[in-house]
Amino acid sequence: MKIQILLFSITAWLYASCTTIDTTQPETGLLTKNAMVVSAHSLASEAGKQALLAGGNAFDAAVATHFTLAVVYPQAGNLGGGGFAVYRLNDGEIGTLDFREKAPLAATKNMYQDSTGQVVPNKSLVGHLAVGVPGSVDGLLKIHEKYGLLPLATILQPAIDLAKNGHAINKTLAKELNRFKTTFLQVNQRQTPYSKEENWNQGDTLINQDLAKTLTAIRDYGRSGFYKGWVAASIISESKKGHGLLTQADLNRYESKWRKPLVGTYKNHKIITMPPPSAGGITLLQMLQGSEFYDLEKSGYNTSETIHKMIEIERRAYADRSTYLGDPAFVEMPLDRLLSTAYNQSKFSNIDPSLATPSSQIKEGQVEVIESMETTHFSILDQAGNAIAITTTLNSYFGSKVVVQGAGFFLNNEMDDFSAKPGVPNQFGLISTAANAIEPEKRMLSSMTPTIVEKEGKIKMVLGTPGGSTIITSVYQTILNTIDHQMTMQQAVNAPKFHSQWLPDKVYFEQGKFDQPLLDSIASLGHQIEFRKALGKLECIMVHKDGSIEGAPDITRNESVAAGF
Ligand code: GLY
């Protein structure tokens, strides 16, 4: 039974009670006794916290956080995208919700190829044809319907107020809005609420009355407020303008799906994570199984020996990702085999400690990767001990860059996560096979890895990050940093990351974060090293032995914030 709570005004409490991390003490995150919300934006974390203080649970807080991110973090927070949730109730029940986008009914296998069979650059990335059927609104409302305590009106009001009255944009959003200013105009052929003549500056107020109206329709009519009525009509009319494929039938038929979580272990910890159509969970569990064949604790944190073994483990796991995985409604996947000890022993226990294995020996191919850090993640633990990890995305920053006219939100470009042609890389440099080919109503393969870690029957961590193909390796390294190298949550989040994804046969290291002698030693084993400005934006929670809760936002890579009490 839902507790009836009066609508509360956002603006007063948002600014009055905002709890932020002290960046002068980055070794430990925000410590609280009762509850925690960690997200990519202070206003979103605060909206989640206020839902908890108003008598809500982790699921109410997730809805408040998600819809607020759609307003204040439009790069990746969304109504027009999709995502995955992994949760654990305080009685030990675990579950996941898949609200991944789907290919429209009219989608075809070769829709991004020209008449000669060549993939047309950017066709699956920018503009109306890149859009999959949005899943986020259905997903978040399902979560609320099943587990929420507060009225929807209460938890949506902060997002509505922020869209209607505006919010002072942070430095990151100002920079990204300016970066894509010309593209927004080219794609939409008009000014949108996200554009203005001059450049945006930090502190400028972004008001989006259209988005406030859409959120109000969702508040008043639930799912029908988005998938039917004027919002649905606006989505379809927008899609038609740019020769997109979305129809009312697509919106009617969209359904998020409850799925059984994937559960594995690593050194007496239980790892609860996302099954396909995300490749994240299975690849993470394979890498953790592979790590059990080596004593990475003994070989030491960020030594050449440890990093070499982890690169080799990552390389081998990503080869399977590319080959076998897709939407379970369309593809038979050998999940039991991929997770069996015998299979993983044969796959991971043969690492040569003194030599890199060329990726071509694992599988053939040669592709390039493009740096990309889109998507967003938030983690929540409530005062009753319920936890939820949600990773949600428009795919690229601002998705397809298409803004639904009159409704004020971006549509995703998730179609690029399909294989436009077997063997041809997507924006993350990931290649896949027929398992991830485009088919009507199929869900595209993802790397999103929302994860919960238990120890001795209790929640130990709630984890996740954006970062496209690098998501899985960032979550993997964060888990190893805490379990093998006894880091605090904040240390593990801050820790420099590296990434190998089988192809291209390269290892990406965060620039300026690894000593040159260490890099020289790794290169001497045969690894080809390249640099990335940043890998991941982890938003994580850890419960310590004394019961204190540590919220660890990725303050070194983003303007993320932990809010708790
Ligand atoms: N769009 C990124 C992912 O789903 O992995």
CSV table of C-alpha atoms in Angstrom, one decimal, residues 71-250:
chain,number,residue,atom,x,y,z
A,71,VAL,CA,16.3,16.9,-17.0
A,72,VAL,CA,19.7,17.9,-15.6
A,73,TYR,CA,22.0,15.4,-17.4
A,74,PRO,CA,20.4,15.2,-20.8
A,75,GLN,CA,23.7,13.9,-22.3
A,76,ALA,CA,22.7,10.4,-21.1
A,77,GLY,CA,19.8,10.7,-18.6
A,78,ASN,CA,16.8,10.1,-20.6
A,79,LEU,CA,13.2,9.5,-21.5
A,80,GLY,CA,14.0,8.5,-25.0
A,81,GLY,CA,16.6,5.8,-24.2
A,82,GLY,CA,16.8,2.5,-22.3
A,83,GLY,CA,18.7,0.6,-19.7
A,84,PHE,CA,19.0,-2.1,-17.2
A,85,ALA,CA,18.3,-2.4,-13.4
A,86,VAL,CA,19.7,-5.0,-11.0
A,87,TYR,CA,18.3,-5.0,-7.5
A,88,ARG,CA,18.3,-6.8,-4.2
A,89,LEU,CA,15.6,-6.5,-1.6
A,90,ASN,CA,16.5,-6.6,2.1
A,91,ASP,CA,15.1,-10.1,2.4
A,92,GLY,CA,17.6,-11.4,-0.2
A,93,GLU,CA,15.2,-11.4,-3.2
A,94,ILE,CA,17.2,-10.5,-6.3
A,95,GLY,CA,16.0,-9.5,-9.8
A,96,THR,CA,16.7,-7.5,-12.9
A,97,LEU,CA,14.6,-5.4,-15.3
A,98,ASP,CA,15.6,-5.1,-18.9
A,99,PHE,CA,14.3,-1.8,-20.4
A,100,ARG,CA,16.6,-1.9,-23.4
A,101,GLU,CA,15.4,-0.3,-26.6
A,102,LYS,CA,14.2,-2.5,-29.5
A,103,ALA,CA,14.6,-2.3,-33.2
A,104,PRO,CA,11.4,-0.8,-34.8
A,105,LEU,CA,9.0,-3.2,-36.6
A,106,ALA,CA,10.2,-1.8,-39.9
A,107,ALA,CA,13.9,-2.3,-39.3
A,108,THR,CA,15.9,-4.5,-41.6
A,109,LYS,CA,19.2,-6.4,-41.4
A,110,ASN,CA,21.0,-4.2,-44.0
A,111,MET,CA,19.3,-0.9,-43.3
A,112,TYR,CA,22.6,0.9,-42.6
A,113,GLN,CA,24.3,-0.5,-45.8
A,114,ASP,CA,24.4,1.1,-49.3
A,115,SER,CA,23.5,-0.8,-52.5
A,116,THR,CA,27.0,-2.2,-52.6
A,117,GLY,CA,26.8,-3.6,-49.1
A,118,GLN,CA,29.0,-1.0,-47.5
A,119,VAL,CA,28.0,0.4,-44.1
A,120,VAL,CA,27.2,4.0,-44.6
A,121,PRO,CA,29.1,6.0,-42.0
A,122,ASN,CA,27.0,7.7,-39.3
A,123,LYS,CA,23.7,6.4,-40.6
A,124,SER,CA,23.2,4.3,-37.4
A,125,LEU,CA,24.5,7.1,-35.2
A,126,VAL,CA,23.0,10.4,-36.1
A,127,GLY,CA,19.5,11.4,-37.0
A,128,HIS,CA,16.1,9.8,-37.0
A,129,LEU,CA,17.0,6.4,-38.6
A,130,ALA,CA,19.3,5.7,-35.7
A,131,VAL,CA,16.5,5.5,-33.1
A,132,GLY,CA,15.4,2.4,-31.3
A,133,VAL,CA,12.0,2.1,-29.6
A,134,PRO,CA,12.5,3.8,-26.2
A,135,GLY,CA,12.2,1.7,-23.1
A,136,SER,CA,13.1,3.9,-20.1
A,137,VAL,CA,9.7,5.2,-19.2
A,138,ASP,CA,8.1,1.8,-19.3
A,139,GLY,CA,11.0,0.4,-17.3
A,140,LEU,CA,11.0,3.0,-14.5
A,141,LEU,CA,7.2,2.9,-14.2
A,142,LYS,CA,7.3,-0.9,-13.9
A,143,ILE,CA,9.9,-0.7,-11.2
A,144,HIS,CA,7.7,1.9,-9.4
A,145,GLU,CA,4.5,-0.2,-9.8
A,146,LYS,CA,6.0,-3.3,-8.5
A,147,TYR,CA,8.2,-2.0,-5.6
A,148,GLY,CA,7.6,1.7,-5.0
A,149,LEU,CA,5.9,3.1,-1.9
A,150,LEU,CA,5.4,6.8,-2.8
A,151,PRO,CA,2.9,8.2,-5.2
A,152,LEU,CA,4.3,8.7,-8.7
A,153,ALA,CA,3.3,12.4,-8.4
A,154,THR,CA,5.6,12.8,-5.4
A,155,ILE,CA,8.7,11.4,-7.0
A,156,LEU,CA,8.3,13.0,-10.4
A,157,GLN,CA,7.7,16.5,-9.1
A,158,PRO,CA,11.4,17.4,-8.6
A,159,ALA,CA,12.1,16.6,-12.3
A,160,ILE,CA,9.0,18.5,-13.4
A,161,ASP,CA,9.9,21.6,-11.3
A,162,LEU,CA,13.5,21.5,-12.6
A,163,ALA,CA,12.4,21.3,-16.2
A,164,LYS,CA,9.7,24.0,-15.8
A,165,ASN,CA,11.6,26.5,-13.6
A,166,GLY,CA,15.1,25.7,-15.0
A,167,HIS,CA,18.3,24.7,-13.4
A,168,ALA,CA,21.8,26.3,-13.4
A,169,ILE,CA,23.8,24.0,-15.8
A,170,ASN,CA,27.1,22.7,-14.7
A,171,LYS,CA,30.4,23.1,-16.5
A,172,THR,CA,30.2,19.6,-18.1
A,173,LEU,CA,26.7,20.2,-19.6
A,174,ALA,CA,27.7,23.7,-20.9
A,175,LYS,CA,30.7,22.2,-22.6
A,176,GLU,CA,28.7,19.3,-24.2
A,177,LEU,CA,25.8,21.5,-25.3
A,178,ASN,CA,28.4,23.8,-27.1
A,179,ARG,CA,30.2,20.9,-28.6
A,180,PHE,CA,27.1,19.6,-30.3
A,181,LYS,CA,25.4,23.0,-31.1
A,182,THR,CA,25.9,22.7,-34.8
A,183,THR,CA,24.9,19.0,-34.9
A,184,PHE,CA,21.7,19.8,-33.0
A,185,LEU,CA,20.8,22.4,-35.6
A,186,GLN,CA,21.7,20.2,-38.6
A,187,VAL,CA,19.7,17.2,-37.3
A,188,ASN,CA,16.6,19.1,-36.0
A,189,GLN,CA,16.5,21.9,-38.6
A,190,ARG,CA,15.3,24.3,-35.8
A,191,GLN,CA,16.3,25.6,-32.5
A,192,THR,CA,15.5,23.3,-29.6
A,193,PRO,CA,15.3,23.9,-25.8
A,194,TYR,CA,19.0,22.8,-25.8
A,195,SER,CA,20.2,25.5,-28.1
A,196,LYS,CA,20.6,29.3,-28.1
A,197,GLU,CA,22.4,31.8,-30.2
A,198,GLU,CA,25.4,32.3,-27.9
A,199,ASN,CA,27.4,29.6,-26.3
A,200,TRP,CA,26.3,28.1,-23.0
A,201,ASN,CA,28.2,29.0,-19.8
A,202,GLN,CA,28.3,27.2,-16.5
A,203,GLY,CA,25.5,28.7,-14.4
A,204,ASP,CA,23.2,29.6,-17.3
A,205,THR,CA,19.6,28.5,-16.6
A,206,LEU,CA,18.3,25.7,-18.8
A,207,ILE,CA,14.5,25.9,-18.9
A,208,ASN,CA,12.6,23.2,-20.9
A,209,GLN,CA,8.8,23.7,-20.8
A,210,ASP,CA,8.3,21.0,-23.4
A,211,LEU,CA,10.0,18.4,-21.2
A,212,ALA,CA,8.0,19.6,-18.1
A,213,LYS,CA,4.8,18.9,-20.1
A,214,THR,CA,6.0,15.4,-21.1
A,215,LEU,CA,6.9,14.6,-17.5
A,216,THR,CA,3.5,16.0,-16.4
A,217,ALA,CA,1.8,13.7,-18.9
A,218,ILE,CA,3.8,10.7,-17.4
A,219,ARG,CA,2.9,11.8,-13.9
A,220,ASP,CA,-0.8,12.1,-14.7
A,221,TYR,CA,-1.3,9.1,-17.1
A,222,GLY,CA,1.6,6.8,-16.3
A,223,ARG,CA,2.8,4.7,-19.2
A,224,SER,CA,0.0,5.9,-21.5
A,225,GLY,CA,1.2,9.5,-20.9
A,226,PHE,CA,4.3,8.6,-23.0
A,227,TYR,CA,3.4,5.6,-25.2
A,228,LYS,CA,0.0,7.0,-26.2
A,229,GLY,CA,-1.6,10.4,-26.6
A,230,TRP,CA,0.1,13.6,-27.6
A,231,VAL,CA,3.6,12.5,-26.5
A,232,ALA,CA,3.4,9.4,-28.6
A,233,ALA,CA,2.0,11.4,-31.5
A,234,SER,CA,4.9,13.9,-31.2
A,235,ILE,CA,7.5,11.0,-31.2
A,236,ILE,CA,6.0,9.5,-34.4
A,237,SER,CA,5.6,12.8,-36.1
A,238,GLU,CA,9.3,13.7,-35.2
A,239,SER,CA,10.4,10.3,-36.5
A,240,LYS,CA,8.6,10.7,-39.8
A,241,LYS,CA,10.2,14.1,-40.4
A,242,GLY,CA,13.6,12.5,-40.7
A,243,HIS,CA,12.5,9.3,-42.4
A,244,GLY,CA,12.7,7.4,-39.1
A,245,LEU,CA,10.9,4.1,-38.5
A,246,LEU,CA,8.9,4.6,-35.3
A,247,THR,CA,5.2,3.9,-35.4
A,248,GLN,CA,2.4,3.8,-32.9
A,249,ALA,CA,2.6,0.0,-33.1
A,250,ASP,CA,6.2,0.1,-31.9
